[in-house]
Coordinates of C-alpha atoms and ligand atoms in Angstrom, one line a residue:
M163 CA -21.1 2.4 -27.3
N164 CA -17.7 3.5 -28.4
F165 CA -14.6 1.7 -27.2
S166 CA -11.7 4.2 -26.7
P167 CA -8.7 2.9 -28.5
G168 CA -6.5 5.7 -27.1
A169 CA -6.8 4.3 -23.5
K170 CA -3.9 2.3 -22.1
F171 CA -6.1 -0.7 -22.0
I172 CA -9.4 -1.2 -23.9
M173 CA -12.2 -1.2 -21.4
V174 CA -15.5 -3.0 -21.4
P175 CA -18.7 -1.8 -19.7
D176 CA -18.9 -2.0 -15.9
Y177 CA -22.3 -3.3 -15.0
H178 CA -22.1 -3.5 -11.2
I179 CA -21.8 -0.2 -9.3
H180 CA -23.3 0.9 -6.0
T181 CA -24.3 4.3 -4.6
P182 CA -24.3 5.7 -1.0
L183 CA -28.0 5.0 -0.9
C184 CA -27.1 1.5 0.2
R185 CA -25.5 2.9 3.4
H186 CA -22.2 1.1 2.8
A187 CA -20.8 2.9 -0.3
E188 CA -19.2 6.3 -0.8
G189 CA -18.9 8.8 -3.6
N190 CA -21.8 10.3 -5.6
P191 CA -22.9 8.9 -8.9
A192 CA -21.2 11.7 -10.9
E193 CA -17.9 10.7 -9.3
F194 CA -18.3 7.1 -10.3
K195 CA -19.1 8.3 -13.8
T196 CA -16.1 10.5 -14.0
Q197 CA -13.8 7.7 -12.9
A198 CA -15.3 5.5 -15.7
R199 CA -14.7 8.2 -18.3
R200 CA -11.1 8.6 -17.1
L201 CA -10.6 4.9 -17.7
G202 CA -12.2 4.9 -21.1
I203 CA -15.1 2.7 -20.0
P204 CA -17.8 3.1 -22.6
E205 CA -20.8 2.2 -20.5
I206 CA -21.7 1.7 -16.8
A207 CA -24.7 0.4 -15.0
F208 CA -25.6 1.5 -11.5
T209 CA -27.0 -1.5 -9.7
D210 CA -27.7 -0.6 -6.1
H211 CA -29.2 -3.0 -3.6
V212 CA -32.9 -3.2 -4.2
P213 CA -35.1 -2.2 -1.2
N214 CA -37.5 -4.7 0.3
P215 CA -40.8 -3.8 2.0
D216 CA -40.7 -6.6 4.5
G217 CA -37.7 -5.4 6.6
Y218 CA -35.2 -7.7 4.9
D219 CA -31.6 -6.6 5.5
P220 CA -32.4 -2.8 6.0
R221 CA -28.8 -2.0 7.0
C222 CA -27.5 -2.6 3.5
R223 CA -30.0 -0.9 1.2
M224 CA -32.1 2.1 0.5
S225 CA -35.7 2.2 1.9
M226 CA -38.8 1.7 -0.3
E227 CA -39.4 5.4 -0.1
E228 CA -36.0 6.1 -1.7
W229 CA -36.8 4.3 -5.0
P230 CA -37.6 7.7 -6.7
T231 CA -34.5 9.3 -5.3
Y232 CA -32.4 6.4 -6.6
R233 CA -34.1 6.5 -10.0
N234 CA -33.7 10.3 -10.4
L235 CA -30.1 10.1 -9.2
I236 CA -29.2 7.6 -12.0
L237 CA -31.4 9.1 -14.8
D238 CA -29.7 12.5 -14.0
Q239 CA -26.4 10.9 -15.1
Q240 CA -27.8 9.9 -18.5
T241 CA -26.3 12.9 -20.3
V242 CA -24.5 13.3 -23.7
E243 CA -21.3 13.1 -21.7
P244 CA -19.8 9.6 -22.0
P245 CA -20.0 6.9 -20.7
Q246 CA -23.5 5.8 -21.3
V247 CA -25.3 5.1 -18.0
L248 CA -27.7 2.3 -17.4
F249 CA -30.3 2.0 -14.7
G250 CA -30.1 -1.2 -12.8
V251 CA -30.4 -2.9 -9.5
E252 CA -29.0 -5.8 -7.6
A253 CA -31.8 -7.9 -6.2
D254 CA -31.5 -10.5 -3.4
Y255 CA -33.3 -13.8 -3.4
Y256 CA -34.9 -15.3 -0.4
E257 CA -38.0 -17.3 0.4
G258 CA -41.1 -15.3 -0.6
C259 CA -39.4 -12.3 -2.2
E260 CA -41.0 -12.8 -5.6
R261 CA -44.3 -11.5 -4.3
F262 CA -43.2 -7.9 -4.1
L263 CA -40.1 -8.1 -6.3
R264 CA -42.1 -8.7 -9.4
P265 CA -44.4 -5.6 -9.2
S266 CA -41.6 -3.5 -7.6
L267 CA -39.1 -4.2 -10.4
S268 CA -41.6 -4.1 -13.3
N269 CA -42.6 -0.6 -12.1
Q270 CA -39.2 0.8 -12.9
P271 CA -37.6 1.6 -16.2
L272 CA -34.7 -0.8 -15.6
D273 CA -32.0 -1.8 -18.0
L274 CA -30.9 -4.8 -16.0
V275 CA -31.4 -6.6 -12.8
I276 CA -28.5 -8.5 -11.2
G277 CA -29.7 -11.4 -9.1
S278 CA -27.5 -12.2 -6.0
I279 CA -27.7 -14.4 -3.0
H280 CA -26.1 -13.0 0.2
Y281 CA -28.2 -15.0 2.7
L282 CA -28.8 -18.6 3.6
G283 CA -31.9 -18.3 5.8
T284 CA -31.0 -15.6 8.3
W285 CA -27.3 -16.0 7.9
G286 CA -25.6 -13.2 5.9
F287 CA -22.9 -15.6 4.8
D288 CA -20.8 -13.0 3.0
N289 CA -21.1 -10.4 5.8
P290 CA -17.7 -9.9 7.6
E291 CA -19.6 -9.7 10.9
E292 CA -21.0 -13.1 10.4
R293 CA -17.9 -14.7 9.0
Q294 CA -17.3 -16.9 12.1
V295 CA -20.5 -18.8 11.4
W296 CA -18.6 -20.6 8.6
D297 CA -16.6 -22.3 11.3
T298 CA -19.7 -23.9 12.8
V299 CA -21.6 -25.0 9.6
D300 CA -21.2 -27.9 7.2
V301 CA -19.3 -26.0 4.4
T302 CA -20.3 -28.3 1.6
G303 CA -23.9 -28.2 2.8
A304 CA -23.9 -24.4 2.8
W305 CA -22.6 -24.3 -0.7
Q306 CA -25.2 -26.8 -1.8
K307 CA -28.0 -24.8 -0.4
Y308 CA -26.5 -21.7 -2.1
F309 CA -26.5 -23.2 -5.5
E310 CA -30.1 -24.6 -5.0
L311 CA -31.3 -21.0 -4.2
L312 CA -29.4 -19.7 -7.2
G313 CA -31.1 -22.1 -9.5
R314 CA -34.5 -21.1 -8.1
F315 CA -33.7 -17.4 -8.5
A316 CA -32.6 -18.1 -12.1
E317 CA -36.0 -19.6 -12.9
S318 CA -37.9 -16.7 -11.3
R319 CA -37.9 -14.6 -14.4
L320 CA -37.1 -11.6 -12.2
I321 CA -33.4 -11.1 -13.2
D322 CA -31.1 -10.7 -16.2
V323 CA -27.7 -11.5 -14.7
I324 CA -26.4 -13.7 -12.0
G325 CA -24.2 -11.8 -9.6
H326 CA -20.9 -13.1 -8.2
L327 CA -21.6 -16.8 -9.0
D328 CA -19.4 -18.3 -6.3
L329 CA -19.8 -15.7 -3.6
P330 CA -19.6 -18.3 -0.8
K331 CA -15.8 -18.5 -1.4
K332 CA -15.4 -14.9 -0.2
F333 CA -13.6 -15.9 3.1
G334 CA -11.9 -19.0 1.7
Y335 CA -14.4 -21.6 3.0
R336 CA -15.0 -24.0 0.2
P337 CA -15.4 -27.7 -0.6
P338 CA -12.9 -29.4 -3.0
E339 CA -13.2 -28.2 -6.6
H340 CA -14.8 -31.5 -7.8
A341 CA -17.6 -31.1 -5.3
I342 CA -18.2 -27.5 -6.3
R343 CA -18.3 -28.6 -9.9
D344 CA -20.9 -31.3 -9.1
M345 CA -23.2 -28.9 -7.3
A346 CA -22.8 -26.1 -9.8
H347 CA -23.9 -28.2 -12.7
P348 CA -27.6 -28.2 -12.1
A349 CA -27.6 -24.5 -11.2
L350 CA -25.7 -23.6 -14.4
D351 CA -28.1 -25.7 -16.4
R352 CA -31.0 -23.7 -14.9
I353 CA -29.2 -20.4 -15.6
A354 CA -28.6 -21.4 -19.2
Q355 CA -32.1 -22.6 -19.6
A356 CA -33.5 -19.3 -18.3
G357 CA -31.3 -17.3 -20.8
L358 CA -29.5 -15.4 -18.1
A359 CA -26.0 -13.9 -18.3
I360 CA -23.4 -14.2 -15.5
E361 CA -21.0 -11.5 -14.5
I362 CA -17.3 -11.6 -14.1
N363 CA -17.0 -9.7 -10.9
T364 CA -13.6 -8.4 -9.6
S365 CA -14.7 -7.6 -6.1
G366 CA -13.4 -11.0 -5.0
L367 CA -9.9 -9.7 -5.7
R368 CA -10.5 -7.1 -2.9
K369 CA -11.7 -9.8 -0.4
P370 CA -9.9 -12.4 1.6
V371 CA -10.2 -15.0 -1.1
R372 CA -8.3 -12.7 -3.6
E373 CA -10.0 -14.2 -6.6
I374 CA -12.4 -13.1 -9.3
Y375 CA -16.0 -14.4 -9.1
P376 CA -16.5 -16.9 -10.7
S377 CA -13.5 -19.3 -10.7
A378 CA -11.9 -20.4 -14.0
M379 CA -13.4 -23.8 -13.5
L380 CA -17.0 -22.4 -13.1
L381 CA -16.5 -20.0 -16.0
A382 CA -15.5 -23.0 -18.2
L383 CA -18.7 -24.7 -17.3
A384 CA -20.6 -21.6 -18.1
R385 CA -18.8 -21.4 -21.5
E386 CA -19.8 -25.0 -22.3
R387 CA -23.4 -24.0 -21.8
D388 CA -23.1 -20.8 -23.9
I389 CA -24.0 -18.7 -20.9
P390 CA -23.3 -15.0 -21.9
I391 CA -21.0 -12.9 -19.8
C392 CA -20.8 -9.3 -18.7
F393 CA -18.3 -7.5 -16.4
G394 CA -18.7 -5.8 -13.1
S395 CA -16.4 -4.3 -10.4
D396 CA -19.0 -4.2 -7.7
A397 CA -17.6 -0.7 -6.9
H398 CA -18.7 0.7 -3.6
K399 CA -16.3 3.7 -4.1
P400 CA -15.4 5.6 -7.3
E401 CA -11.8 4.4 -7.4
E402 CA -13.1 0.8 -7.7
V403 CA -14.8 1.3 -11.0
G404 CA -13.3 -0.9 -13.7
D405 CA -11.0 -2.5 -11.0
R406 CA -8.6 -4.9 -12.7
F407 CA -10.8 -5.6 -15.7
E408 CA -7.7 -6.7 -17.6
E409 CA -7.7 -9.7 -15.3
S410 CA -11.4 -10.4 -16.0
L411 CA -10.8 -10.2 -19.8
K412 CA -7.9 -12.6 -19.5
L413 CA -10.1 -15.0 -17.5
A414 CA -12.9 -14.7 -20.1
R415 CA -10.6 -15.4 -23.0
E416 CA -8.9 -18.3 -21.3
A417 CA -12.4 -19.9 -20.8
G418 CA -12.9 -19.6 -24.5
Y419 CA -15.2 -16.5 -24.6
T420 CA -14.8 -14.2 -27.6
Q421 CA -17.8 -12.0 -26.9
A422 CA -19.8 -10.5 -24.1
V423 CA -23.2 -8.8 -23.7
R424 CA -24.6 -5.4 -23.1
F425 CA -28.1 -4.6 -21.9
S426 CA -30.8 -2.0 -22.6
A427 CA -34.3 -2.4 -21.2
H428 CA -33.5 -6.0 -20.3
Q429 CA -32.5 -6.8 -23.9
K430 CA -29.1 -8.3 -24.5
T431 CA -26.9 -7.5 -27.5
V432 CA -23.6 -9.1 -28.1
Y433 CA -20.2 -7.3 -28.6
P434 CA -16.9 -8.8 -29.4
L435 CA -14.3 -8.8 -26.6
P436 CA -11.6 -6.2 -27.3
Ligands
LIG989 ZN1 -23.1 -3.6 -1.4
LIG990 FE1 -23.7 -8.6 -3.9
LIG991 FE1 -23.0 -5.4 -5.4
LIG992 ZN1 -22.5 -7.6 -5.2

């Protein structure tokens, strides 16, 4: 991996990029890659939403039959042309998913798996179409349930990185910071114990909350536990690649981080922050 010192700002790898196979992204993988090269990003990972054989959330992901299409689409981008391209997925956690996720993921030559939670039971809590449900639930209780699921996912040994750690804040519904701190503690302990990394994800800046995931407070708690970090834009279109990574780097440094991690075949290596 070569950092490009000529760029206007020294970029780090972008490890959270989608493709149109998920039915809610646009642009082909070559265009995402071109955008990354333009920005001087040394390495990217495509991490499209993993398909589920049990009819879970089919609107937002490829079908099981499309696994080979996805794999070939990404492996085709692994050329001598920079940036380097990693093969990843974003997997969702819900009750019972381990059964098929384990064989499904181990069958693929993956570099990294981001583990995310987008559902509490049948409620897609980050789906704009289900946003109004937030007005009818106990907000603190919902966050509590979220962190409990996250802790369970961390211990599943299915994933490498926790995606958008405080996603429930997306629409601005959140308990006071001290309450979030208390409920995040055990989840972060389990994440640290499992040896997982977390991502600093800038997509929150493009959402109503207008904040990076995770908050500075949660990132400080992660730092205390030596939880490694990586960076992601959660790009669903080419122009979102590397979106406002300078803000992510600033947040990471302010939390006391001096290094981040890269992945290859699920193995982490450390690099110093530019
Ligand atoms: Zn998506
Ligand atoms: Fe996600
Ligand atoms: Fe994503
Ligand atoms: Zn995501």
